[in-house]
Amino acid sequence: MTTRIPIVEKILSANDRLALENNLKFDAAGVFAINIMASPGAGKTSLIEQTIKALGNRIRIGMINGDIATSFDADRASAAGAIAIQINTGGDCHLDAVMLQSALQQLELDKLDLVIVENVGNLVCPAEFKLGTHKNILVASIPEGDDKPYKYPGMYRGVDAVVINKMDLLPYVSFRTDFFKNGIETLNPGVEQFELSCKTGEGLSKWLDWVLVNIEKHGQDQKSTY
Ligand code: MG
Ligand code: ZN
């Protein structure tokens, strides 16, 4: 039993080393990178699609999609105007830094400003595997229920921003926004939160501003290190 623990630690530290390499690669190319995580059906791809449609004429966007099978989501990102790469994990329920590294070899990073990684739909292990992106985003949605921060604390604790999607469904489902937000606040005090609907477009502009401000900030931070 006890021999399992060191093995897991070894795998994770190997992953962290590769994540750092990915991070340096993004920085060398001047690319800001975000990792989008959520349960299946929360609206990761819809958020990415709306982001590409809204910002695609101002910045150059690459998208890397991780799914167990199919390329449906990469196809949607590509149709919206991004350069999209598909990773099929063949059963793995999360992306890791090795998978991202091989996907990055297929992208001309020098020609991009933003890379959006869509992780495999799962509220457990994606939080355990660093990829080397600059910000981790969690997309939650109203129909999933207001208890999710309490049930999946690991996911809510580690992220830089929480997007609460499908706000247009609030009148139709029982969802206590205060209860939900208190859960987030306890686990991750002061974390950035966005209430929006990818379907109606309500609330999207605040999210888009945050993305743009962070791309700008990342560029400035890099210049200041020279
Ligand atoms: Mg998707
Ligand atoms: Zn997994």
PDB file of C-alpha atoms and ligand atoms in Angstrom:
ATOM      1  CA  MET A   1       0.000   0.000   0.000  1.00  0.00           C
ATOM      2  CA  THR A   2       2.563   2.571   1.079  1.00  0.00           C
ATOM      3  CA  THR A   3       4.731   2.022  -2.021  1.00  0.00           C
ATOM      4  CA  ARG A   4       2.106   3.729  -4.157  1.00  0.00           C
ATOM      5  CA  ILE A   5       2.706   7.154  -2.659  1.00  0.00           C
ATOM      6  CA  PRO A   6       6.332   7.712  -3.796  1.00  0.00           C
ATOM      7  CA  ILE A   7       5.425   6.574  -7.308  1.00  0.00           C
ATOM      8  CA  VAL A   8       2.638   9.124  -7.576  1.00  0.00           C
ATOM      9  CA  GLU A   9       4.972  11.831  -6.279  1.00  0.00           C
ATOM     10  CA  LYS A  10       7.597  10.896  -8.864  1.00  0.00           C
ATOM     11  CA  ILE A  11       5.090  11.099 -11.712  1.00  0.00           C
ATOM     12  CA  LEU A  12       3.848  14.468 -10.516  1.00  0.00           C
ATOM     13  CA  SER A  13       7.315  15.984 -10.180  1.00  0.00           C
ATOM     14  CA  ALA A  14       8.252  14.748 -13.684  1.00  0.00           C
ATOM     15  CA  ASN A  15       5.069  16.412 -14.886  1.00  0.00           C
ATOM     16  CA  ASP A  16       5.967  19.654 -13.093  1.00  0.00           C
ATOM     17  CA  ARG A  17       9.358  19.758 -14.795  1.00  0.00           C
ATOM     18  CA  LEU A  18       7.757  19.403 -18.220  1.00  0.00           C
ATOM     19  CA  ALA A  19       5.117  21.975 -17.293  1.00  0.00           C
ATOM     20  CA  LEU A  20       7.922  24.426 -16.563  1.00  0.00           C
ATOM     21  CA  GLU A  21       9.450  23.693 -19.981  1.00  0.00           C
ATOM     22  CA  ASN A  22       6.089  24.387 -21.613  1.00  0.00           C
ATOM     23  CA  ASN A  23       5.828  27.600 -19.646  1.00  0.00           C
ATOM     24  CA  LEU A  24       9.260  28.780 -20.802  1.00  0.00           C
ATOM     25  CA  LYS A  25       8.305  27.939 -24.370  1.00  0.00           C
ATOM     26  CA  PHE A  26       5.179  30.128 -24.128  1.00  0.00           C
ATOM     27  CA  ASP A  27       7.214  32.951 -22.631  1.00  0.00           C
ATOM     28  CA  ALA A  28       9.960  32.723 -25.248  1.00  0.00           C
ATOM     29  CA  ALA A  29       7.303  33.148 -27.935  1.00  0.00           C
ATOM     30  CA  GLY A  30       5.494  35.924 -26.048  1.00  0.00           C
ATOM     31  CA  VAL A  31       2.328  33.847 -25.807  1.00  0.00           C
ATOM     32  CA  PHE A  32      -0.164  34.053 -22.937  1.00  0.00           C
ATOM     33  CA  ALA A  33      -1.715  30.648 -22.225  1.00  0.00           C
ATOM     34  CA  ILE A  34      -4.802  29.595 -20.310  1.00  0.00           C
ATOM     35  CA  ASN A  35      -6.057  26.165 -19.271  1.00  0.00           C
ATOM     36  CA  ILE A  36      -9.838  25.754 -19.187  1.00  0.00           C
ATOM     37  CA  MET A  37     -11.258  23.036 -16.970  1.00  0.00           C
ATOM     38  CA  ALA A  38     -14.820  21.959 -16.148  1.00  0.00           C
ATOM     39  CA  SER A  39     -17.155  19.017 -15.895  1.00  0.00           C
ATOM     40  CA  PRO A  40     -18.488  17.685 -19.226  1.00  0.00           C
ATOM     41  CA  GLY A  41     -21.176  19.968 -20.645  1.00  0.00           C
ATOM     42  CA  ALA A  42     -20.441  23.081 -18.569  1.00  0.00           C
ATOM     43  CA  GLY A  43     -19.644  25.071 -21.690  1.00  0.00           C
ATOM     44  CA  LYS A  44     -15.849  25.075 -22.085  1.00  0.00           C
ATOM     45  CA  THR A  45     -16.014  24.885 -25.849  1.00  0.00           C
ATOM     46  CA  SER A  46     -18.810  27.466 -26.020  1.00  0.00           C
ATOM     47  CA  LEU A  47     -16.752  29.897 -23.948  1.00  0.00           C
ATOM     48  CA  ILE A  48     -13.724  29.294 -26.171  1.00  0.00           C
ATOM     49  CA  GLU A  49     -15.838  29.721 -29.303  1.00  0.00           C
ATOM     50  CA  GLN A  50     -17.249  33.041 -28.059  1.00  0.00           C
ATOM     51  CA  THR A  51     -13.773  34.214 -27.059  1.00  0.00           C
ATOM     52  CA  ILE A  52     -12.337  33.402 -30.493  1.00  0.00           C
ATOM     53  CA  LYS A  53     -15.274  35.060 -32.274  1.00  0.00           C
ATOM     54  CA  ALA A  54     -14.982  38.215 -30.168  1.00  0.00           C
ATOM     55  CA  LEU A  55     -11.185  38.599 -30.105  1.00  0.00           C
ATOM     56  CA  GLY A  56     -10.035  36.762 -33.216  1.00  0.00           C
ATOM     57  CA  ASN A  57      -9.752  39.929 -35.309  1.00  0.00           C
ATOM     58  CA  ARG A  58      -7.557  41.657 -32.689  1.00  0.00           C
ATOM     59  CA  ILE A  59      -5.279  38.858 -31.484  1.00  0.00           C
ATOM     60  CA  ARG A  60      -3.995  35.602 -32.931  1.00  0.00           C
ATOM     61  CA  ILE A  61      -5.394  32.603 -31.079  1.00  0.00           C
ATOM     62  CA  GLY A  62      -4.372  28.964 -30.944  1.00  0.00           C
ATOM     63  CA  MET A  63      -6.562  26.314 -29.326  1.00  0.00           C
ATOM     64  CA  ILE A  64      -5.545  22.907 -28.028  1.00  0.00           C
ATOM     65  CA  ASN A  65      -8.360  20.541 -27.196  1.00  0.00           C
ATOM     66  CA  GLY A  66      -8.044  17.464 -25.017  1.00  0.00           C
ATOM     67  CA  ASP A  67     -10.763  14.873 -25.335  1.00  0.00           C
ATOM     68  CA  ILE A  68     -10.866  11.133 -24.859  1.00  0.00           C
ATOM     69  CA  ALA A  69     -12.136  10.721 -28.429  1.00  0.00           C
ATOM     70  CA  THR A  70     -13.380  12.828 -31.399  1.00  0.00           C
ATOM     71  CA  SER A  71     -12.262  16.232 -32.665  1.00  0.00           C
ATOM     72  CA  PHE A  72     -15.672  17.936 -32.405  1.00  0.00           C
ATOM     73  CA  ASP A  73     -14.446  20.704 -30.096  1.00  0.00           C
ATOM     74  CA  ALA A  74     -11.248  21.477 -32.022  1.00  0.00           C
ATOM     75  CA  ASP A  75     -13.396  21.633 -35.155  1.00  0.00           C
ATOM     76  CA  ARG A  76     -15.665  24.213 -33.504  1.00  0.00           C
ATOM     77  CA  ALA A  77     -12.657  26.329 -32.477  1.00  0.00           C
ATOM     78  CA  SER A  78     -11.221  26.066 -35.953  1.00  0.00           C
ATOM     79  CA  ALA A  79     -14.547  27.098 -37.514  1.00  0.00           C
ATOM     80  CA  ALA A  80     -14.606  30.105 -35.161  1.00  0.00           C
ATOM     81  CA  GLY A  81     -11.232  31.205 -36.544  1.00  0.00           C
ATOM     82  CA  ALA A  82      -8.471  29.746 -34.354  1.00  0.00           C
ATOM     83  CA  ILE A  83      -5.607  27.432 -35.248  1.00  0.00           C
ATOM     84  CA  ALA A  84      -6.790  24.275 -33.470  1.00  0.00           C
ATOM     85  CA  ILE A  85      -4.915  21.140 -32.445  1.00  0.00           C
ATOM     86  CA  GLN A  86      -6.653  18.013 -31.192  1.00  0.00           C
ATOM     87  CA  ILE A  87      -5.222  15.719 -28.534  1.00  0.00           C
ATOM     88  CA  ASN A  88      -7.050  12.423 -28.109  1.00  0.00           C
ATOM     89  CA  THR A  89      -6.060  11.033 -24.745  1.00  0.00           C
ATOM     90  CA  GLY A  90      -7.297   7.540 -25.625  1.00  0.00           C
ATOM     91  CA  GLY A  91      -8.965   7.067 -22.256  1.00  0.00           C
ATOM     92  CA  ASP A  92      -7.034   9.390 -19.960  1.00  0.00           C
ATOM     93  CA  CYS A  93      -9.400  11.671 -18.089  1.00  0.00           C
ATOM     94  CA  HIS A  94      -7.073  14.701 -17.973  1.00  0.00           C
ATOM     95  CA  LEU A  95      -4.313  16.407 -19.942  1.00  0.00           C
ATOM     96  CA  ASP A  96      -0.752  16.346 -18.656  1.00  0.00           C
ATOM     97  CA  ALA A  97       2.358  18.335 -19.521  1.00  0.00           C
ATOM     98  CA  VAL A  98       3.697  15.640 -21.901  1.00  0.00           C
ATOM     99  CA  MET A  99       0.532  15.725 -23.995  1.00  0.00           C
ATOM    100  CA  LEU A 100       0.629  19.504 -24.105  1.00  0.00           C
ATOM    101  CA  GLN A 101       4.300  19.473 -25.063  1.00  0.00           C
ATOM    102  CA  SER A 102       3.625  17.320 -28.123  1.00  0.00           C
ATOM    103  CA  ALA A 103       0.685  19.499 -29.119  1.00  0.00           C
ATOM    104  CA  LEU A 104       2.863  22.620 -28.846  1.00  0.00           C
ATOM    105  CA  GLN A 105       5.258  21.164 -31.405  1.00  0.00           C
ATOM    106  CA  GLN A 106       2.452  21.418 -33.930  1.00  0.00           C
ATOM    107  CA  LEU A 107       1.738  25.109 -33.245  1.00  0.00           C
ATOM    108  CA  GLU A 108       3.767  28.033 -34.569  1.00  0.00           C
ATOM    109  CA  LEU A 109       3.838  29.832 -31.240  1.00  0.00           C
ATOM    110  CA  ASP A 110       5.741  32.850 -32.607  1.00  0.00           C
ATOM    111  CA  LYS A 111       2.698  33.662 -34.692  1.00  0.00           C
ATOM    112  CA  LEU A 112       0.257  33.597 -31.752  1.00  0.00           C
ATOM    113  CA  ASP A 113      -0.715  35.913 -28.870  1.00  0.00           C
ATOM    114  CA  LEU A 114      -2.995  33.584 -26.925  1.00  0.00           C
ATOM    115  CA  VAL A 115      -3.210  29.816 -26.541  1.00  0.00           C
ATOM    116  CA  ILE A 116      -6.365  28.365 -25.018  1.00  0.00           C
ATOM    117  CA  VAL A 117      -6.146  24.794 -23.762  1.00  0.00           C
ATOM    118  CA  GLU A 118      -9.436  22.971 -23.285  1.00  0.00           C
ATOM    119  CA  ASN A 119      -8.872  20.198 -20.768  1.00  0.00           C
ATOM    120  CA  VAL A 120     -10.816  16.914 -20.632  1.00  0.00           C
ATOM    121  CA  GLY A 121     -14.226  17.350 -18.965  1.00  0.00           C
ATOM    122  CA  ASN A 122     -13.599  16.233 -15.384  1.00  0.00           C
ATOM    123  CA  LEU A 123     -13.755  17.967 -11.998  1.00  0.00           C
ATOM    124  CA  VAL A 124     -11.128  15.829 -10.284  1.00  0.00           C
ATOM    125  CA  CYS A 125      -7.690  15.131 -11.733  1.00  0.00           C
ATOM    126  CA  PRO A 126      -7.110  17.985 -14.247  1.00  0.00           C
ATOM    127  CA  ALA A 127      -6.393  20.143 -11.177  1.00  0.00           C
ATOM    128  CA  GLU A 128      -3.528  17.805 -10.193  1.00  0.00           C
ATOM    129  CA  PHE A 129      -1.582  18.108 -13.439  1.00  0.00           C
ATOM    130  CA  LYS A 130       0.118  21.396 -14.200  1.00  0.00           C
ATOM    131  CA  LEU A 131       0.426  22.068 -17.905  1.00  0.00           C
ATOM    132  CA  GLY A 132       2.610  25.164 -17.940  1.00  0.00           C
ATOM    133  CA  THR A 133      -0.165  27.610 -18.800  1.00  0.00           C
ATOM    134  CA  HIS A 134      -0.204  31.007 -17.071  1.00  0.00           C
ATOM    135  CA  LYS A 135      -3.758  30.904 -15.745  1.00  0.00           C
ATOM    136  CA  ASN A 136      -6.142  28.105 -14.819  1.00  0.00           C
ATOM    137  CA  ILE A 137      -9.827  28.755 -15.393  1.00  0.00           C
ATOM    138  CA  LEU A 138     -12.766  26.736 -14.118  1.00  0.00           C
ATOM    139  CA  VAL A 139     -16.072  26.882 -15.968  1.00  0.00           C
ATOM    140  CA  ALA A 140     -19.041  26.022 -13.770  1.00  0.00           C
ATOM    141  CA  SER A 141     -22.645  26.052 -14.962  1.00  0.00           C
ATOM    142  CA  ILE A 142     -25.964  26.620 -13.228  1.00  0.00           C
ATOM    143  CA  PRO A 143     -27.569  23.213 -14.067  1.00  0.00           C
ATOM    144  CA  GLU A 144     -24.683  21.318 -12.399  1.00  0.00           C
ATOM    145  CA  GLY A 145     -25.952  22.462  -9.005  1.00  0.00           C
ATOM    146  CA  ASP A 146     -24.779  24.878  -6.340  1.00  0.00           C
ATOM    147  CA  ASP A 147     -22.958  22.249  -4.248  1.00  0.00           C
ATOM    148  CA  LYS A 148     -20.021  21.702  -6.593  1.00  0.00           C
ATOM    149  CA  PRO A 149     -17.421  23.849  -4.753  1.00  0.00           C
ATOM    150  CA  TYR A 150     -18.136  21.821  -1.622  1.00  0.00           C
ATOM    151  CA  LYS A 151     -17.881  18.472  -3.436  1.00  0.00           C
ATOM    152  CA  TYR A 152     -14.820  19.241  -5.592  1.00  0.00           C
ATOM    153  CA  PRO A 153     -12.703  21.516  -3.388  1.00  0.00           C
ATOM    154  CA  GLY A 154      -9.412  20.605  -5.118  1.00  0.00           C
ATOM    155  CA  MET A 155     -10.624  22.015  -8.388  1.00  0.00           C
ATOM    156  CA  TYR A 156     -11.986  25.263  -6.943  1.00  0.00           C
ATOM    157  CA  ARG A 157      -8.966  25.849  -4.721  1.00  0.00           C
ATOM    158  CA  GLY A 158      -6.330  25.847  -7.453  1.00  0.00           C
ATOM    159  CA  VAL A 159      -7.815  28.115 -10.118  1.00  0.00           C
ATOM    160  CA  ASP A 160      -7.201  31.766 -11.013  1.00  0.00           C
ATOM    161  CA  ALA A 161     -10.740  32.470 -12.208  1.00  0.00           C
ATOM    162  CA  VAL A 162     -14.194  30.896 -12.092  1.00  0.00           C
ATOM    163  CA  VAL A 163     -16.640  31.422 -14.942  1.00  0.00           C
ATOM    164  CA  ILE A 164     -20.252  30.728 -14.003  1.00  0.00           C
ATOM    165  CA  ASN A 165     -21.935  29.885 -17.288  1.00  0.00           C
ATOM    166  CA  LYS A 166     -25.584  29.421 -18.338  1.00  0.00           C
ATOM    167  CA  MET A 167     -26.783  32.253 -16.085  1.00  0.00           C
ATOM    168  CA  ASP A 168     -29.766  32.551 -18.457  1.00  0.00           C
ATOM    169  CA  LEU A 169     -31.086  29.287 -16.935  1.00  0.00           C
ATOM    170  CA  LEU A 170     -31.251  30.709 -13.402  1.00  0.00           C
ATOM    171  CA  PRO A 171     -35.059  31.138 -13.432  1.00  0.00           C
ATOM    172  CA  TYR A 172     -35.570  27.473 -14.394  1.00  0.00           C
ATOM    173  CA  VAL A 173     -33.326  25.561 -11.985  1.00  0.00           C
ATOM    174  CA  SER A 174     -32.870  25.616  -8.235  1.00  0.00           C
ATOM    175  CA  PHE A 175     -29.485  27.196  -7.788  1.00  0.00           C
ATOM    176  CA  ARG A 176     -28.572  29.266  -4.739  1.00  0.00           C
ATOM    177  CA  THR A 177     -26.042  31.724  -6.116  1.00  0.00           C
ATOM    178  CA  ASP A 178     -25.030  32.910  -2.626  1.00  0.00           C
ATOM    179  CA  PHE A 179     -24.452  29.354  -1.369  1.00  0.00           C
ATOM    180  CA  PHE A 180     -22.381  28.574  -4.452  1.00  0.00           C
ATOM    181  CA  LYS A 181     -20.325  31.764  -4.225  1.00  0.00           C
ATOM    182  CA  ASN A 182     -19.730  31.363  -0.495  1.00  0.00           C
ATOM    183  CA  GLY A 183     -18.299  27.920  -1.244  1.00  0.00           C
ATOM    184  CA  ILE A 184     -15.897  29.405  -3.779  1.00  0.00           C
ATOM    185  CA  GLU A 185     -14.933  32.265  -1.482  1.00  0.00           C
ATOM    186  CA  THR A 186     -14.082  29.881   1.376  1.00  0.00           C
ATOM    187  CA  LEU A 187     -11.831  27.728  -0.799  1.00  0.00           C
ATOM    188  CA  ASN A 188     -10.280  30.441  -2.921  1.00  0.00           C
ATOM    189  CA  PRO A 189     -10.702  33.887  -1.334  1.00  0.00           C
ATOM    190  CA  GLY A 190     -10.824  36.772  -3.764  1.00  0.00           C
ATOM    191  CA  VAL A 191     -10.693  34.589  -6.879  1.00  0.00           C
ATOM    192  CA  GLU A 192     -11.899  36.347 -10.028  1.00  0.00           C
ATOM    193  CA  GLN A 193     -15.505  35.380 -10.864  1.00  0.00           C
ATOM    194  CA  PHE A 194     -17.520  35.938 -14.027  1.00  0.00           C
ATOM    195  CA  GLU A 195     -21.248  35.351 -14.295  1.00  0.00           C
ATOM    196  CA  LEU A 196     -22.212  34.987 -17.917  1.00  0.00           C
ATOM    197  CA  SER A 197     -24.159  33.168 -20.583  1.00  0.00           C
ATOM    198  CA  CYS A 198     -22.364  31.957 -23.685  1.00  0.00           C
ATOM    199  CA  LYS A 199     -25.788  31.543 -25.275  1.00  0.00           C
ATOM    200  CA  THR A 200     -27.140  35.071 -24.797  1.00  0.00           C
ATOM    201  CA  GLY A 201     -23.768  36.807 -24.580  1.00  0.00           C
ATOM    202  CA  GLU A 202     -24.720  38.446 -21.286  1.00  0.00           C
ATOM    203  CA  GLY A 203     -21.697  39.098 -19.071  1.00  0.00           C
ATOM    204  CA  LEU A 204     -19.193  38.021 -21.711  1.00  0.00           C
ATOM    205  CA  SER A 205     -17.530  41.406 -22.114  1.00  0.00           C
ATOM    206  CA  LYS A 206     -16.142  41.363 -18.574  1.00  0.00           C
ATOM    207  CA  TRP A 207     -14.509  37.991 -19.262  1.00  0.00           C
ATOM    208  CA  LEU A 208     -13.114  39.198 -22.590  1.00  0.00           C
ATOM    209  CA  ASP A 209     -11.661  42.302 -20.912  1.00  0.00           C
ATOM    210  CA  TRP A 210      -9.972  40.102 -18.314  1.00  0.00           C
ATOM    211  CA  VAL A 211      -8.370  37.990 -21.057  1.00  0.00           C
ATOM    212  CA  LEU A 212      -7.113  41.068 -22.914  1.00  0.00           C
ATOM    213  CA  VAL A 213      -5.786  42.739 -19.753  1.00  0.00           C
ATOM    214  CA  ASN A 214      -3.903  39.554 -18.849  1.00  0.00           C
ATOM    215  CA  ILE A 215      -2.354  39.225 -22.312  1.00  0.00           C
ATOM    216  CA  GLU A 216      -1.200  42.842 -21.999  1.00  0.00           C
ATOM    217  CA  LYS A 217       0.122  42.295 -18.459  1.00  0.00           C
ATOM    218  CA  HIS A 218       1.982  39.167 -19.480  1.00  0.00           C
ATOM    219  CA  GLY A 219       3.687  41.070 -22.299  1.00  0.00           C
ATOM    220  CA  GLN A 220       4.742  43.843 -19.915  1.00  0.00           C
ATOM    221  CA  ASP A 221       6.045  41.421 -17.270  1.00  0.00           C
ATOM    222  CA  GLN A 222       8.221  39.756 -19.864  1.00  0.00           C
ATOM    223  CA  LYS A 223       9.664  43.048 -21.093  1.00  0.00           C
ATOM    224  CA  SER A 224      10.500  44.091 -17.540  1.00  0.00           C
ATOM    225  CA  THR A 225      12.639  40.997 -17.019  1.00  0.00           C
ATOM    226  CA  TYR A 226      15.113  42.054 -19.735  1.00  0.00           C
TER     227      TYR A 226
HETATM  228 MG    MG B   1     -15.762  20.783 -25.001  1.00  0.00          MG
HETATM  229 ZN    ZN B   2      -7.533  11.985 -14.967  1.00  0.00          ZN
END
